[in-house]
CSV table of C-alpha atoms in Angstrom, one decimal:
chain,number,residue,atom,x,y,z
A,944,UNK,CA,7.4,-22.5,19.1
A,945,UNK,CA,9.7,-19.5,18.8
A,946,UNK,CA,12.3,-19.0,16.0
A,947,UNK,CA,15.8,-17.5,16.5
A,948,UNK,CA,16.2,-16.9,12.7
A,949,UNK,CA,14.3,-17.1,9.4
A,950,UNK,CA,14.7,-16.9,5.8
A,951,UNK,CA,12.6,-15.6,2.9
A,952,UNK,CA,11.6,-17.1,-0.5
A,953,UNK,CA,10.2,-14.9,-3.3
A,954,UNK,CA,7.1,-16.5,-4.8
A,955,UNK,CA,6.9,-16.2,-8.6
A,956,UNK,CA,4.0,-14.1,-9.8
A,957,UNK,CA,2.2,-15.0,-13.1
A,958,UNK,CA,4.4,-14.5,-16.0
A,959,UNK,CA,5.0,-10.7,-17.0
A,960,UNK,CA,6.1,-9.8,-20.5
A,961,UNK,CA,7.8,-6.5,-21.3
A,962,UNK,CA,5.8,-4.4,-23.5
A,963,UNK,CA,7.3,-1.5,-25.1
A,964,UNK,CA,4.0,0.4,-25.2
A,965,UNK,CA,3.2,-0.3,-21.5
A,966,UNK,CA,6.5,0.2,-19.7
A,967,UNK,CA,4.7,2.4,-17.1
A,968,UNK,CA,3.5,-0.9,-15.4
A,969,UNK,CA,7.0,-1.9,-14.6
A,970,UNK,CA,7.4,1.0,-12.4
A,971,UNK,CA,5.0,-0.3,-9.8
A,972,UNK,CA,5.2,-4.0,-9.5
A,973,UNK,CA,3.9,-6.6,-7.0
A,974,UNK,CA,6.0,-8.4,-4.4
A,975,UNK,CA,5.2,-11.6,-2.7
A,976,UNK,CA,7.5,-13.3,-0.2
A,977,UNK,CA,7.0,-16.2,2.0
A,978,UNK,CA,8.8,-16.2,5.4
A,979,UNK,CA,10.2,-19.5,6.8
A,980,UNK,CA,11.3,-20.0,10.5
A,981,UNK,CA,14.3,-22.1,11.5
A,982,UNK,CA,13.7,-24.1,14.5
A,983,UNK,CA,16.3,-23.6,17.3
A,984,UNK,CA,17.4,-27.2,17.1
A,985,UNK,CA,18.2,-27.0,13.3
A,986,UNK,CA,21.7,-25.9,12.0
A,987,UNK,CA,21.1,-23.0,9.7
A,988,UNK,CA,23.8,-24.3,7.3
A,989,UNK,CA,21.8,-27.5,6.7
A,990,UNK,CA,18.7,-25.7,5.6
A,991,UNK,CA,17.7,-25.9,1.9
A,992,UNK,CA,15.4,-23.0,1.1
A,993,UNK,CA,12.7,-25.5,-0.4
A,994,UNK,CA,13.1,-28.0,2.5
A,995,UNK,CA,9.7,-28.0,4.2
A,996,UNK,CA,10.9,-30.8,6.4
A,997,UNK,CA,13.6,-28.6,8.1
A,998,UNK,CA,11.9,-25.2,8.0
A,999,UNK,CA,8.3,-24.0,8.7
A,1000,UNK,CA,6.4,-21.6,6.7
A,1001,UNK,CA,5.3,-19.0,9.2
A,1002,UNK,CA,4.0,-16.0,7.2
A,1003,UNK,CA,4.0,-14.0,4.1
A,1004,UNK,CA,4.9,-10.5,2.9
A,1005,UNK,CA,2.9,-9.0,0.0
A,1006,UNK,CA,2.8,-5.5,-1.2
A,1007,UNK,CA,3.9,-3.2,-4.3
A,1008,UNK,CA,7.1,-1.6,-4.9
A,1009,UNK,CA,6.5,2.0,-6.3
A,1010,UNK,CA,9.5,3.6,-8.2
A,1011,UNK,CA,8.3,7.1,-7.7
A,1012,UNK,CA,11.6,8.9,-9.0
A,1013,UNK,CA,11.4,6.9,-12.4
A,1014,UNK,CA,7.6,7.7,-12.5
A,1015,UNK,CA,8.2,11.5,-11.9
A,1016,UNK,CA,11.3,11.6,-14.5
A,1017,UNK,CA,9.1,10.1,-17.2
A,1018,UNK,CA,6.4,12.7,-16.6
A,1019,UNK,CA,3.7,10.2,-15.5
A,1020,UNK,CA,1.0,11.1,-13.2
A,1021,UNK,CA,1.6,8.8,-10.2
A,1022,UNK,CA,-1.9,8.9,-8.8
A,1023,UNK,CA,-3.6,7.9,-12.2
A,1024,UNK,CA,-0.9,5.1,-12.5
A,1025,UNK,CA,-1.4,3.8,-8.9
A,1026,UNK,CA,-5.2,4.0,-9.5
A,1027,UNK,CA,-5.0,1.8,-12.6
A,1028,UNK,CA,-3.1,-0.8,-10.7
A,1029,UNK,CA,-4.7,-0.9,-7.3
A,1030,UNK,CA,-7.3,1.6,-5.6
A,1031,UNK,CA,-5.3,1.2,-2.4
A,1032,UNK,CA,-2.2,2.6,-4.0
A,1033,UNK,CA,-3.8,5.7,-5.2
A,1034,UNK,CA,-5.4,6.1,-1.7
A,1035,UNK,CA,-2.0,6.1,0.1
A,1036,UNK,CA,-0.3,8.2,-2.5
A,1037,UNK,CA,-3.1,10.8,-2.3
A,1038,UNK,CA,-2.8,10.8,1.4
A,1039,UNK,CA,0.9,11.2,1.7
A,1040,UNK,CA,0.7,14.4,-0.5
A,1041,UNK,CA,-1.9,16.2,1.6
A,1042,UNK,CA,-1.0,19.6,3.0
A,1043,UNK,CA,1.0,19.6,6.3
A,1044,UNK,CA,4.0,17.3,6.0
A,1045,UNK,CA,7.3,16.6,3.9
A,1046,UNK,CA,5.5,14.7,1.3
A,1047,UNK,CA,3.7,17.7,0.0
A,1048,UNK,CA,6.9,19.0,-1.3
A,1049,UNK,CA,7.2,16.9,-4.6
A,1050,UNK,CA,11.0,17.1,-4.6
A,1051,UNK,CA,10.9,15.0,-1.5
A,1052,UNK,CA,8.1,12.6,-2.3
A,1053,UNK,CA,9.5,11.7,-5.7
A,1054,UNK,CA,13.0,11.1,-4.7
A,1055,UNK,CA,12.0,7.8,-2.9
A,1056,UNK,CA,11.4,4.4,-4.0
A,1057,UNK,CA,8.5,3.3,-1.7
A,1058,UNK,CA,7.1,-0.1,-0.7
A,1059,UNK,CA,3.5,-0.3,-0.1
A,1060,UNK,CA,2.9,-3.1,2.6
A,1061,UNK,CA,-0.3,-4.8,1.7
A,1062,UNK,CA,0.1,-7.2,4.6
A,1063,UNK,CA,2.8,-9.0,6.8
A,1064,UNK,CA,1.1,-12.0,7.8
A,1065,UNK,CA,2.5,-14.2,10.6
A,1066,UNK,CA,0.8,-17.3,11.6
A,1067,UNK,CA,-0.7,-16.8,15.2
A,1068,UNK,CA,1.1,-20.0,16.5
A,1069,UNK,CA,4.5,-18.3,15.8
A,1070,UNK,CA,3.7,-14.7,16.3
A,1071,UNK,CA,5.9,-12.7,18.8
A,1072,UNK,CA,6.7,-8.9,18.8
A,1073,UNK,CA,10.3,-9.8,18.6
A,1074,UNK,CA,9.8,-11.8,15.5
A,1075,UNK,CA,7.6,-9.2,13.9
A,1076,UNK,CA,10.1,-6.3,14.6
A,1077,UNK,CA,12.9,-8.5,13.2
A,1078,UNK,CA,11.1,-9.0,9.8
A,1079,UNK,CA,10.0,-5.4,9.6
A,1080,UNK,CA,13.5,-4.0,10.5
A,1081,UNK,CA,15.0,-6.2,7.8
A,1082,UNK,CA,12.3,-5.7,5.2
A,1083,UNK,CA,14.3,-3.2,3.1
A,1084,UNK,CA,17.2,-5.6,2.8
A,1085,UNK,CA,14.8,-8.5,2.1
A,1086,UNK,CA,13.3,-6.5,-0.9
A,1087,UNK,CA,16.7,-5.4,-2.1
A,1088,UNK,CA,17.7,-9.3,-2.1
A,1089,UNK,CA,14.6,-10.5,-3.9
A,1090,UNK,CA,13.7,-7.5,-6.2
A,1091,UNK,CA,17.0,-5.5,-6.4
A,1092,UNK,CA,15.5,-2.3,-5.2
A,1093,UNK,CA,16.2,-0.7,-1.8
A,1094,UNK,CA,12.9,1.3,-0.7
A,1095,UNK,CA,13.7,4.6,1.1
A,1096,UNK,CA,10.1,4.4,2.5
A,1097,UNK,CA,7.6,2.0,3.8
A,1098,UNK,CA,3.9,2.7,3.8
A,1099,UNK,CA,1.1,0.7,5.3
A,1100,UNK,CA,-2.6,1.4,5.4
A,1101,UNK,CA,-4.2,-0.8,8.4
A,1102,UNK,CA,-7.5,-2.2,7.6
A,1103,UNK,CA,-10.2,-0.6,9.9
A,1104,UNK,CA,-12.4,-2.4,12.3
A,1105,UNK,CA,-16.0,-2.6,11.5
A,1106,UNK,CA,-17.9,0.6,12.1
A,1107,UNK,CA,-21.0,2.4,10.8
A,1108,UNK,CA,-20.6,3.1,7.1
A,1109,UNK,CA,-24.0,4.2,6.5
A,1110,UNK,CA,-22.9,8.0,6.0
A,1111,UNK,CA,-20.2,6.6,3.7
A,1112,UNK,CA,-22.6,4.7,1.6
A,1113,UNK,CA,-25.1,7.6,1.4
A,1114,UNK,CA,-22.2,10.1,0.2
A,1115,UNK,CA,-21.2,7.4,-2.4
A,1116,UNK,CA,-24.7,7.1,-3.8
A,1117,UNK,CA,-25.1,10.9,-3.9
A,1118,UNK,CA,-21.9,11.2,-5.9
A,1119,UNK,CA,-22.8,8.5,-8.3
A,1120,UNK,CA,-26.1,10.1,-9.0
A,1121,UNK,CA,-24.6,13.4,-9.5
A,1122,UNK,CA,-22.1,11.8,-11.9
A,1123,UNK,CA,-25.1,10.4,-13.6
A,1124,UNK,CA,-26.7,13.6,-14.0
A,1125,UNK,CA,-23.5,15.4,-15.1
A,1126,UNK,CA,-23.0,12.9,-17.9
A,1127,UNK,CA,-26.5,13.6,-19.1
A,1128,UNK,CA,-25.8,17.3,-19.3
A,1129,UNK,CA,-22.5,16.8,-20.9
A,1130,UNK,CA,-23.9,14.5,-23.8
A,1131,UNK,CA,-27.1,16.0,-24.1
A,1132,UNK,CA,-29.3,13.2,-22.9
A,1133,UNK,CA,-31.5,15.2,-20.5
A,1134,UNK,CA,-34.6,16.9,-21.3
A,1135,UNK,CA,-33.6,20.4,-20.2
A,1136,UNK,CA,-33.7,23.2,-22.5
A,1137,UNK,CA,-30.1,24.3,-21.5
A,1138,UNK,CA,-27.7,23.2,-24.1
A,1139,UNK,CA,-24.8,24.5,-22.5
A,1140,UNK,CA,-22.6,21.6,-21.0
A,1141,UNK,CA,-21.9,22.0,-17.3
A,1142,UNK,CA,-20.9,20.0,-14.4
A,1143,UNK,CA,-23.2,19.4,-11.5
A,1144,UNK,CA,-20.9,17.8,-9.1
A,1145,UNK,CA,-17.9,19.0,-6.8
A,1146,UNK,CA,-14.4,17.7,-7.2
A,1147,UNK,CA,-14.8,15.7,-4.1
A,1148,UNK,CA,-17.9,14.0,-5.5
A,1149,UNK,CA,-16.2,13.2,-8.7
A,1150,UNK,CA,-13.4,11.5,-6.7
A,1151,UNK,CA,-15.7,9.6,-4.7
A,1152,UNK,CA,-17.8,8.4,-7.8
A,1153,UNK,CA,-14.5,7.3,-9.4
A,1154,UNK,CA,-13.5,5.4,-6.4
A,1155,UNK,CA,-10.6,7.7,-5.5
A,1156,UNK,CA,-9.8,9.3,-2.1
A,1157,UNK,CA,-11.4,12.5,-1.0
A,1158,UNK,CA,-8.9,14.7,0.8
A,1159,UNK,CA,-9.4,14.9,4.6
A,1160,UNK,CA,-11.4,11.7,4.7
A,1161,UNK,CA,-10.5,8.7,6.6
A,1162,UNK,CA,-12.1,6.1,8.9
A,1163,UNK,CA,-12.8,7.1,12.4
A,1164,UNK,CA,-10.5,6.8,15.4
A,1165,UNK,CA,-12.8,4.2,16.9
A,1166,UNK,CA,-12.1,1.9,13.9
A,1167,UNK,CA,-8.3,1.4,14.6
A,1168,UNK,CA,-7.1,-1.9,15.3
A,1169,UNK,CA,-5.0,-0.7,18.3
A,1170,UNK,CA,-2.9,-3.8,18.8
A,1171,UNK,CA,-1.8,-3.7,15.1
A,1172,UNK,CA,-1.2,-0.1,15.2
A,1173,UNK,CA,1.0,-0.6,18.3
A,1174,UNK,CA,3.0,-3.2,16.6
A,1175,UNK,CA,3.9,-0.8,13.6
A,1176,UNK,CA,4.4,2.3,15.8
A,1177,UNK,CA,6.8,0.6,18.2
A,1178,UNK,CA,8.8,-0.1,15.0
A,1179,UNK,CA,9.1,3.6,14.1
A,1180,UNK,CA,5.9,4.0,11.8
A,1181,UNK,CA,4.0,7.2,12.1
A,1182,UNK,CA,0.5,8.1,11.1
A,1183,UNK,CA,0.4,10.7,8.3
A,1184,UNK,CA,-1.6,13.7,9.8
A,1185,UNK,CA,-5.2,11.8,10.4
A,1186,UNK,CA,-5.2,9.8,7.1
A,1187,UNK,CA,-4.6,6.4,8.9
A,1188,UNK,CA,-1.8,5.9,6.4
A,1189,UNK,CA,1.4,4.7,8.4
A,1190,UNK,CA,4.8,5.4,7.0
A,1191,UNK,CA,8.4,5.1,7.9
A,1192,UNK,CA,11.8,6.1,6.3
A,1193,UNK,CA,13.8,3.0,6.1
A,1194,UNK,CA,17.1,4.6,7.4
A,1195,UNK,CA,15.3,5.3,10.6
A,1196,UNK,CA,14.4,1.7,11.3
């Protein structure tokens, strides 16, 4: 079945209470939106948004709105804040600020509200390139309608296909062992005669041990889900260097 039109309905998240001591969490917030298709033989004016008999749920949009300008204005480290909420957010923010592109200039990066797309899921029975393109092109307006924020930038990190992760796992174990050894030195729990605290691991190992992204690392080209990549690239998304992070400025959609 094909749909000439669709509408969206924001799903209520768990209750969130404003905490004067934790206002930072309000500058990155989750978004969850259901997508309903309106069959060709149904008059749009007769549709009630909660009428499942007239409209069919065909998919869902999930992700996080990142109010980068507000984060910067309050002097908060965006990487630490992202990491405290979701590891993928820290990953994409770190990747977007690598050397070589416009986001490395902080005055550009922090001027934008950004929406991190966790996933745009559409039921295979209803999936068409035209429908996907229509949803992506209207996504900024959809977010503005439901959450009163217009994102200047959309970000997506496609999940890799299966690949040999043995080297990744080895590097992770080495980093964790180095962190353990470093803590022994720092807190005097080892049996060495050297009482001077010192670090025995590299910054990259520290980031890896803490679950943060290591600059320059990404999954291999062979692990790209090519059909999915083509869907996003055909709608104006570009890969940030070789980070596997896709981005698009909304006014270019």
